[in-house]
Amino acid sequence: MRLLPMTLLLDIPPGWTGPWAESLRELMPDATILVNGQDEFVSEAVDYLATFRPKPGLIKSLANVKAVFSLGAGVDGIVSDPDYPKTVPLVRFVDHTLAREMAQYVVMHVLIHHRSQRHFDAYQAVNKWRQRPILRRTEDTRVGILGLGEIGTMCAERLRDLDFPVTGWSRTRKSVAGVESFAGAGELAPFLARSDILVCLLPLTGETRAILNAKTFALMPKGGFVINVARGGHLVEDDLVAAIDSGHLAGATLDVFQTEPLPASSPLWNHPKITVTPHVAAITDPRAAASSVAAGIAAHQRGDTLENLVDLKRGY
Ligand SMILES: NC(=O)c1ccc[n+]([C@@H]2O[C@H](COP(=O)([O-])OP(=O)(O)OC[C@H]3O[C@@H](n4cnc5c(N)ncnc54)[C@H](OP(=O)(O)O)[C@@H]3O)[C@@H](O)[C@H]2O)c1
């Protein structure tokens, strides 16, 4: 891709593997690509930043940065920086393959709960042939998706295609074929009341933090399941354990946690009704991210409107 001369700073968390810098250099051969923590750079020379969870203050220190590109779908790790300069546009990562991976994870765990797979796993471990519990009818397992955005919508469509009755809750009303839309705080309670399996796919903002709490669980039908694939900050973990241990909820799948990595001492690891995965529902593909950053920089240099801009006031 031919671009005007510019400098892009790549800021990836330690431990991220994959061809991050290589993919960017391949796509933007005329650009100077620097890696934070590896390359020396003059802050004022940085034109663009690609990052996931920058150290607070990093963006402010880049006095001439023209746009920031998030390497993840969620931008809570960027907008939470109190020094984020509100005049700098923030572009989030929207990718079909990322949404597809998320949808696979969500469909898999909805099916695991719907078909009581964990019970059969437990019987297999003790060599027991048990045909109970009797499987539920698909029509009787109502799935509610908190957040009908890019990822939530794909999950809703895939589950609908498997014949589950699906509803979604969002800030604004949606029109997705075969998916009932609930919108705004006033419609949260009726939405929860018909969510046998509740999937959280909301962005983490001031309004959605701790939304999965004791009050929320009490509004769900008895025997319900919770799947949290959004952010750990959405869930009050102790409330979930209490709701399951009281017998009100039947179980949960958690991919994200208040503290990551999940400490070895966490009771969530060994809870018999909770499935834990280490934030792997979907992983950003470095090549897809590089191509999205390159396209965004090209658009910015042409003076075009940037796609997938984050509303900094709303926080997503
Ligand atoms: N576990 C993983 O590996 C993984 C991977 C990727 C993403 N994620 C998480 O998934 C989240 C969702 O991603 P996305 O791309 O689908 O986001 P998105 O396209 O921005 O969609 C967000 C949805 O949430 C709704 N929403 C936001 N605030 C709300 C509120 N206060 N009340 C009701 N609805 C609200 C939005 O409603 P409107 O449409 O009406 O605005 C929208 O439907 C990300 O933020 C990230 O945290 C996790």
GROMACS .gro file of C-alpha atoms and ligand atoms in nm:
model
  364
    1MET     CA    1   0.000   0.000   0.000
    2ARG     CA    2   0.147   0.341  -0.103
    3LEU     CA    3   0.130   0.594   0.178
    4LEU     CA    4   0.274   0.937   0.250
    5PRO     CA    5   0.585   0.910   0.470
    6MET     CA    6   0.479   0.855   0.830
    7THR     CA    7   0.576   0.681   1.153
    8LEU     CA    8   0.358   0.417   1.318
    9LEU     CA    9   0.426   0.302   1.673
   10LEU     CA   10   0.321  -0.056   1.747
   11ASP     CA   11   0.247  -0.115   2.114
   12ILE     CA   12   0.165  -0.480   2.185
   13PRO     CA   13   0.143  -0.643   2.526
   14PRO     CA   14   0.445  -0.854   2.627
   15GLY     CA   15   0.378  -1.217   2.543
   16TRP     CA   16   0.173  -1.153   2.229
   17THR     CA   17   0.305  -1.379   1.959
   18GLY     CA   18   0.267  -1.355   1.584
   19PRO     CA   19   0.403  -1.148   1.299
   20TRP     CA   20   0.281  -0.810   1.422
   21ALA     CA   21   0.557  -0.577   1.298
   22GLU     CA   22   0.632  -0.792   0.992
   23SER     CA   23   0.272  -0.777   0.871
   24LEU     CA   24   0.262  -0.398   0.910
   25ARG     CA   25   0.597  -0.356   0.730
   26GLU     CA   26   0.484  -0.582   0.447
   27LEU     CA   27   0.166  -0.383   0.394
   28MET     CA   28   0.324  -0.039   0.438
   29PRO     CA   29   0.677  -0.065   0.294
   30ASP     CA   30   0.725   0.314   0.286
   31ALA     CA   31   0.631   0.365   0.651
   32THR     CA   32   0.859   0.369   0.952
   33ILE     CA   33   0.724   0.103   1.189
   34LEU     CA   34   0.860   0.114   1.543
   35VAL     CA   35   0.787  -0.128   1.825
   36ASN     CA   36   0.736   0.020   2.171
   37GLY     CA   37   0.979  -0.135   2.418
   38GLN     CA   38   1.216  -0.252   2.141
   39ASP     CA   39   1.295   0.049   1.925
   40GLU     CA   40   1.415   0.393   2.030
   41PHE     CA   41   1.186   0.670   1.913
   42VAL     CA   42   1.120   1.040   1.950
   43SER     CA   43   0.765   1.082   2.081
   44GLU     CA   44   0.694   1.386   1.864
   45ALA     CA   45   0.777   1.189   1.547
   46VAL     CA   46   0.496   0.933   1.594
   47ASP     CA   47   0.202   0.993   1.357
   48TYR     CA   48  -0.012   0.688   1.437
   49LEU     CA   49  -0.036   0.439   1.722
   50ALA     CA   50  -0.161   0.077   1.708
   51THR     CA   51  -0.221  -0.055   2.058
   52PHE     CA   52  -0.436  -0.279   2.279
   53ARG     CA   53  -0.388  -0.161   2.637
   54PRO     CA   54  -0.134   0.125   2.639
   55LYS     CA   55   0.035   0.234   2.960
   56PRO     CA   56  -0.164   0.535   3.090
   57GLY     CA   57  -0.005   0.853   2.959
   58LEU     CA   58   0.155   0.693   2.649
   59ILE     CA   59  -0.095   0.846   2.407
   60LYS     CA   60  -0.073   1.191   2.566
   61SER     CA   61   0.306   1.176   2.535
   62LEU     CA   62   0.276   1.134   2.156
   63ALA     CA   63   0.214   1.504   2.093
   64ASN     CA   64   0.159   1.471   1.716
   65VAL     CA   65  -0.034   1.146   1.700
   66LYS     CA   66  -0.313   1.178   1.444
   67ALA     CA   67  -0.513   0.862   1.517
   68VAL     CA   68  -0.502   0.559   1.746
   69PHE     CA   69  -0.593   0.210   1.621
   70SER     CA   70  -0.713  -0.050   1.870
   71LEU     CA   71  -0.578  -0.399   1.806
   72GLY     CA   72  -0.879  -0.553   1.982
   73ALA     CA   73  -1.257  -0.527   1.938
   74GLY     CA   74  -1.290  -0.387   2.292
   75VAL     CA   75  -1.143  -0.044   2.361
   76ASP     CA   76  -1.188  -0.030   2.740
   77GLY     CA   77  -0.811  -0.069   2.785
   78ILE     CA   78  -0.759   0.251   2.584
   79VAL     CA   79  -1.048   0.479   2.683
   80SER     CA   80  -0.981   0.406   3.051
   81ASP     CA   81  -0.660   0.611   3.023
   82PRO     CA   82  -0.763   0.935   3.201
   83ASP     CA   83  -0.512   1.126   2.987
   84TYR     CA   84  -0.650   1.008   2.652
   85PRO     CA   85  -0.653   1.329   2.443
   86LYS     CA   86  -1.019   1.349   2.337
   87THR     CA   87  -0.934   1.519   2.007
   88VAL     CA   88  -0.743   1.214   1.880
   89PRO     CA   89  -0.971   0.975   1.688
   90LEU     CA   90  -0.978   0.616   1.812
   91VAL     CA   91  -1.055   0.339   1.563
   92ARG     CA   92  -1.154  -0.004   1.689
   93PHE     CA   93  -1.082  -0.338   1.527
   94VAL     CA   94  -1.380  -0.490   1.350
   95ASP     CA   95  -1.311  -0.816   1.171
   96HIS     CA   96  -1.536  -1.084   1.029
   97THR     CA   97  -1.302  -1.366   1.132
   98LEU     CA   98  -1.283  -1.239   1.491
   99ALA     CA   99  -1.664  -1.227   1.511
  100ARG     CA  100  -1.679  -1.575   1.357
  101GLU     CA  101  -1.441  -1.718   1.620
  102MET     CA  102  -1.644  -1.555   1.895
  103ALA     CA  103  -1.965  -1.696   1.749
  104GLN     CA  104  -1.810  -2.045   1.739
  105TYR     CA  105  -1.717  -2.018   2.107
  106VAL     CA  106  -2.060  -1.892   2.207
  107VAL     CA  107  -2.247  -2.156   2.004
  108MET     CA  108  -2.024  -2.428   2.150
  109HIS     CA  109  -2.090  -2.324   2.509
  110VAL     CA  110  -2.462  -2.269   2.454
  111LEU     CA  111  -2.477  -2.626   2.320
  112ILE     CA  112  -2.267  -2.762   2.609
  113HIS     CA  113  -2.516  -2.615   2.859
  114HIS     CA  114  -2.826  -2.691   2.655
  115ARG     CA  115  -2.724  -3.057   2.609
  116SER     CA  116  -2.595  -3.102   2.970
  117GLN     CA  117  -2.257  -3.210   2.835
  118ARG     CA  118  -2.080  -3.151   3.166
  119HIS     CA  119  -2.302  -3.412   3.337
  120PHE     CA  120  -2.209  -3.672   3.075
  121ASP     CA  121  -1.839  -3.580   3.109
  122ALA     CA  122  -1.867  -3.643   3.483
  123TYR     CA  123  -2.032  -3.985   3.430
  124GLN     CA  124  -1.771  -4.081   3.172
  125ALA     CA  125  -1.497  -4.004   3.426
  126VAL     CA  126  -1.644  -4.276   3.655
  127ASN     CA  127  -1.735  -4.525   3.377
  128LYS     CA  128  -2.110  -4.480   3.427
  129TRP     CA  129  -2.375  -4.516   3.156
  130ARG     CA  130  -2.639  -4.260   3.250
  131GLN     CA  131  -2.892  -4.130   3.001
  132ARG     CA  132  -3.016  -3.864   3.239
  133PRO     CA  133  -3.057  -3.569   3.254
  134ILE     CA  134  -3.312  -3.580   2.973
  135LEU     CA  135  -3.220  -3.332   2.702
  136ARG     CA  136  -3.429  -3.016   2.675
  137ARG     CA  137  -3.617  -2.922   2.363
  138THR     CA  138  -3.428  -2.658   2.166
  139GLU     CA  139  -3.745  -2.446   2.155
  140ASP     CA  140  -3.742  -2.438   2.538
  141THR     CA  141  -3.388  -2.299   2.570
  142ARG     CA  142  -3.419  -1.925   2.520
  143VAL     CA  143  -3.088  -1.749   2.460
  144GLY     CA  144  -3.051  -1.381   2.550
  145ILE     CA  145  -2.757  -1.184   2.417
  146LEU     CA  146  -2.648  -0.871   2.603
  147GLY     CA  147  -2.503  -0.650   2.329
  148LEU     CA  148  -2.628  -0.689   1.972
  149GLY     CA  149  -2.325  -0.531   1.805
  150GLU     CA  150  -2.083  -0.676   1.550
  151ILE     CA  151  -2.017  -0.993   1.749
  152GLY     CA  152  -2.349  -1.027   1.933
  153THR     CA  153  -2.541  -1.009   1.606
  154MET     CA  154  -2.337  -1.288   1.446
  155CYS     CA  155  -2.385  -1.505   1.757
  156ALA     CA  156  -2.759  -1.434   1.752
  157GLU     CA  157  -2.790  -1.529   1.385
  158ARG     CA  158  -2.596  -1.854   1.425
  159LEU     CA  159  -2.799  -1.958   1.731
  160ARG     CA  160  -3.124  -1.862   1.557
  161ASP     CA  161  -3.020  -2.085   1.265
  162LEU     CA  162  -2.989  -2.373   1.515
  163ASP     CA  163  -3.355  -2.306   1.609
  164PHE     CA  164  -3.293  -2.153   1.951
  165PRO     CA  165  -3.536  -1.873   2.039
  166VAL     CA  166  -3.296  -1.574   2.054
  167THR     CA  167  -3.335  -1.223   2.192
  168GLY     CA  168  -3.085  -0.939   2.211
  169TRP     CA  169  -3.051  -0.635   2.434
  170SER     CA  170  -2.882  -0.319   2.313
  171ARG     CA  171  -2.893   0.056   2.371
  172THR     CA  172  -3.085   0.117   2.049
  173ARG     CA  173  -3.353  -0.104   1.891
  174LYS     CA  174  -3.225  -0.355   1.633
  175SER     CA  175  -3.382  -0.532   1.343
  176VAL     CA  176  -3.226  -0.876   1.303
  177ALA     CA  177  -3.445  -1.134   1.129
  178GLY     CA  178  -3.580  -1.389   1.377
  179VAL     CA  179  -3.420  -1.219   1.677
  180GLU     CA  180  -3.639  -1.026   1.921
  181SER     CA  181  -3.488  -0.690   2.013
  182PHE     CA  182  -3.503  -0.535   2.361
  183ALA     CA  183  -3.355  -0.188   2.406
  184GLY     CA  184  -3.248   0.034   2.691
  185ALA     CA  185  -3.247   0.002   3.069
  186GLY     CA  186  -3.627  -0.012   3.084
  187GLU     CA  187  -3.639  -0.337   2.885
  188LEU     CA  188  -3.357  -0.517   3.067
  189ALA     CA  189  -3.582  -0.692   3.321
  190PRO     CA  190  -3.824  -0.849   3.067
  191PHE     CA  191  -3.523  -0.948   2.855
  192LEU     CA  192  -3.357  -1.123   3.150
  193ALA     CA  193  -3.682  -1.296   3.247
  194ARG     CA  194  -3.676  -1.488   2.918
  195SER     CA  195  -3.302  -1.566   2.905
  196ASP     CA  196  -3.240  -1.930   3.000
  197ILE     CA  197  -2.886  -1.883   2.872
  198LEU     CA  198  -2.751  -1.529   2.908
  199VAL     CA  199  -2.451  -1.435   2.692
  200CYS     CA  200  -2.262  -1.113   2.766
  201LEU     CA  201  -2.116  -0.936   2.463
  202LEU     CA  202  -2.129  -0.579   2.582
  203PRO     CA  203  -1.841  -0.333   2.572
  204LEU     CA  204  -1.708  -0.246   2.917
  205THR     CA  205  -1.821   0.108   2.997
  206GLY     CA  206  -1.936   0.303   3.303
  207GLU     CA  207  -2.293   0.187   3.227
  208THR     CA  208  -2.218  -0.182   3.178
  209ARG     CA  209  -1.955  -0.244   3.447
  210ALA     CA  210  -2.077  -0.509   3.698
  211ILE     CA  211  -2.400  -0.559   3.500
  212LEU     CA  212  -2.381  -0.933   3.572
  213ASN     CA  213  -2.467  -0.912   3.941
  214ALA     CA  214  -2.699  -1.069   4.202
  215LYS     CA  215  -2.996  -0.854   4.093
  216THR     CA  216  -2.950  -0.954   3.729
  217PHE     CA  217  -2.924  -1.324   3.813
  218ALA     CA  218  -3.236  -1.306   4.033
  219LEU     CA  219  -3.432  -1.177   3.731
  220MET     CA  220  -3.326  -1.477   3.519
  221PRO     CA  221  -3.531  -1.798   3.515
  222LYS     CA  222  -3.430  -2.067   3.766
  223GLY     CA  223  -3.184  -2.314   3.614
  224GLY     CA  224  -3.030  -2.054   3.383
  225PHE     CA  225  -2.671  -2.034   3.260
  226VAL     CA  226  -2.439  -1.737   3.213
  227ILE     CA  227  -2.171  -1.709   2.944
  228ASN     CA  228  -1.937  -1.411   2.982
  229VAL     CA  229  -1.713  -1.352   2.683
  230ALA     CA  230  -1.698  -0.974   2.703
  231ARG     CA  231  -1.485  -0.843   2.990
  232GLY     CA  232  -1.418  -0.955   3.347
  233GLY     CA  233  -1.538  -0.616   3.472
  234HIS     CA  234  -1.894  -0.701   3.363
  235LEU     CA  235  -1.923  -0.977   3.622
  236VAL     CA  236  -1.940  -0.969   4.001
  237GLU     CA  237  -1.775  -1.308   4.041
  238ASP     CA  238  -1.888  -1.368   4.401
  239ASP     CA  239  -2.251  -1.298   4.302
  240LEU     CA  240  -2.228  -1.558   4.027
  241VAL     CA  241  -2.088  -1.824   4.259
  242ALA     CA  242  -2.359  -1.743   4.516
  243ALA     CA  243  -2.635  -1.767   4.252
  244ILE     CA  244  -2.505  -2.107   4.137
  245ASP     CA  245  -2.445  -2.242   4.488
  246SER     CA  246  -2.797  -2.140   4.595
  247GLY     CA  247  -2.934  -2.352   4.308
  248HIS     CA  248  -3.089  -2.055   4.126
  249LEU     CA  249  -2.843  -2.070   3.835
  250ALA     CA  250  -2.727  -2.402   3.690
  251GLY     CA  251  -2.380  -2.301   3.572
  252ALA     CA  252  -2.160  -2.069   3.374
  253THR     CA  253  -1.885  -2.037   3.118
  254LEU     CA  254  -1.629  -1.764   3.177
  255ASP     CA  255  -1.360  -1.657   2.931
  256VAL     CA  256  -1.277  -1.324   3.095
  257PHE     CA  257  -1.206  -1.233   3.458
  258GLN     CA  258  -1.170  -0.941   3.696
  259THR     CA  259  -0.800  -1.033   3.728
  260GLU     CA  260  -0.620  -1.188   3.430
  261PRO     CA  261  -0.445  -1.427   3.437
  262LEU     CA  262  -0.699  -1.577   3.677
  263PRO     CA  263  -0.506  -1.637   4.003
  264ALA     CA  264  -0.445  -2.005   4.085
  265SER     CA  265  -0.621  -1.945   4.418
  266SER     CA  266  -0.950  -1.842   4.253
  267PRO     CA  267  -1.245  -2.067   4.351
  268LEU     CA  268  -1.370  -2.035   3.991
  269TRP     CA  269  -1.106  -2.283   3.869
  270ASN     CA  270  -1.246  -2.576   4.064
  271HIS     CA  271  -1.616  -2.495   4.074
  272PRO     CA  272  -1.797  -2.804   3.938
  273LYS     CA  273  -2.052  -2.595   3.749
  274ILE     CA  274  -1.823  -2.331   3.600
  275THR     CA  275  -1.619  -2.373   3.283
  276VAL     CA  276  -1.310  -2.152   3.272
  277THR     CA  277  -1.110  -2.063   2.960
  278PRO     CA  278  -0.812  -1.822   2.954
  279HIS     CA  279  -0.949  -1.531   2.742
  280VAL     CA  280  -0.929  -1.727   2.418
  281ALA     CA  281  -1.281  -1.695   2.277
  282ALA     CA  282  -1.121  -1.511   1.987
  283ILE     CA  283  -0.767  -1.392   1.931
  284THR     CA  284  -0.686  -1.100   1.702
  285ASP     CA  285  -0.507  -1.222   1.388
  286PRO     CA  286  -0.197  -1.000   1.339
  287ARG     CA  287  -0.238  -0.999   0.959
  288ALA     CA  288  -0.603  -0.898   0.975
  289ALA     CA  289  -0.520  -0.627   1.230
  290ALA     CA  290  -0.232  -0.498   1.015
  291SER     CA  291  -0.453  -0.478   0.712
  292SER     CA  292  -0.720  -0.289   0.904
  293VAL     CA  293  -0.459  -0.043   1.043
  294ALA     CA  294  -0.307   0.011   0.697
  295ALA     CA  295  -0.650   0.076   0.543
  296GLY     CA  296  -0.732   0.320   0.824
  297ILE     CA  297  -0.407   0.514   0.782
  298ALA     CA  298  -0.457   0.532   0.406
  299ALA     CA  299  -0.812   0.666   0.458
  300HIS     CA  300  -0.686   0.921   0.709
  301GLN     CA  301  -0.412   1.039   0.473
  302ARG     CA  302  -0.668   1.078   0.192
  303GLY     CA  303  -0.885   1.284   0.425
  304ASP     CA  304  -1.169   1.025   0.416
  305THR     CA  305  -1.395   0.963   0.715
  306LEU     CA  306  -1.250   0.687   0.933
  307GLU     CA  307  -1.457   0.370   0.968
  308ASN     CA  308  -1.528   0.205   1.305
  309LEU     CA  309  -1.463   0.522   1.500
  310VAL     CA  310  -1.517   0.495   1.875
  311ASP     CA  311  -1.754   0.744   2.033
  312LEU     CA  312  -1.524   0.861   2.312
  313LYS     CA  313  -1.813   1.004   2.518
  314ARG     CA  314  -2.005   0.674   2.507
  315GLY     CA  315  -1.686   0.472   2.562
  316TYR     CA  316  -1.737   0.219   2.277
  317LIG     N1  317  -1.325  -1.280   2.495
  317LIG     C1  318  -1.269  -1.241   2.384
  317LIG     O1  319  -1.176  -1.306   2.336
  317LIG     C2  320  -1.321  -1.118   2.314
  317LIG     C3  321  -1.285  -1.096   2.178
  317LIG     C4  322  -1.342  -0.988   2.111
  317LIG     C5  323  -1.428  -0.900   2.176
  317LIG     N2  324  -1.459  -0.921   2.307
  317LIG     C6  325  -1.554  -0.830   2.377
  317LIG     O2  326  -1.677  -0.823   2.304
  317LIG     C7  327  -1.727  -0.690   2.316
  317LIG     C8  328  -1.831  -0.664   2.207
  317LIG     O3  329  -1.768  -0.645   2.081
  317LIG     P1  330  -1.848  -0.591   1.953
  317LIG     O4  331  -1.750  -0.575   1.846
  317LIG     O5  332  -1.969  -0.674   1.927
  317LIG     O6  333  -1.897  -0.447   2.007
  317LIG     P2  334  -1.999  -0.345   1.940
  317LIG     O7  335  -2.015  -0.376   1.794
  317LIG     O8  336  -1.957  -0.209   1.981
  317LIG     O9  337  -2.140  -0.380   2.008
  317LIG     C9  338  -2.169  -0.345   2.139
  317LIG    C10  339  -2.318  -0.369   2.165
  317LIG    O10  340  -2.344  -0.340   2.303
  317LIG    C11  341  -2.455  -0.250   2.313
  317LIG     N3  342  -2.442  -0.164   2.430
  317LIG    C12  343  -2.337  -0.085   2.466
  317LIG     N4  344  -2.365  -0.018   2.580
  317LIG    C13  345  -2.491  -0.054   2.615
  317LIG    C14  346  -2.577  -0.018   2.722
  317LIG     N5  347  -2.539   0.070   2.816
  317LIG     N6  348  -2.699  -0.073   2.726
  317LIG    C15  349  -2.740  -0.162   2.632
  317LIG     N7  350  -2.663  -0.199   2.527
  317LIG    C16  351  -2.540  -0.148   2.520
  317LIG    C17  352  -2.449  -0.169   2.184
  317LIG    O11  353  -2.577  -0.111   2.161
  317LIG     P3  354  -2.602  -0.013   2.034
  317LIG    O12  355  -2.577  -0.098   1.912
  317LIG    O13  356  -2.743   0.026   2.047
  317LIG    O14  357  -2.503   0.098   2.046
  317LIG    C18  358  -2.408  -0.277   2.083
  317LIG    O15  359  -2.522  -0.347   2.041
  317LIG    C19  360  -1.601  -0.604   2.308
  317LIG    O16  361  -1.622  -0.477   2.365
  317LIG    C20  362  -1.499  -0.687   2.385
  317LIG    O17  363  -1.498  -0.646   2.519
  317LIG    C21  364  -1.408  -1.027   2.376
   0.00000   0.00000   0.00000
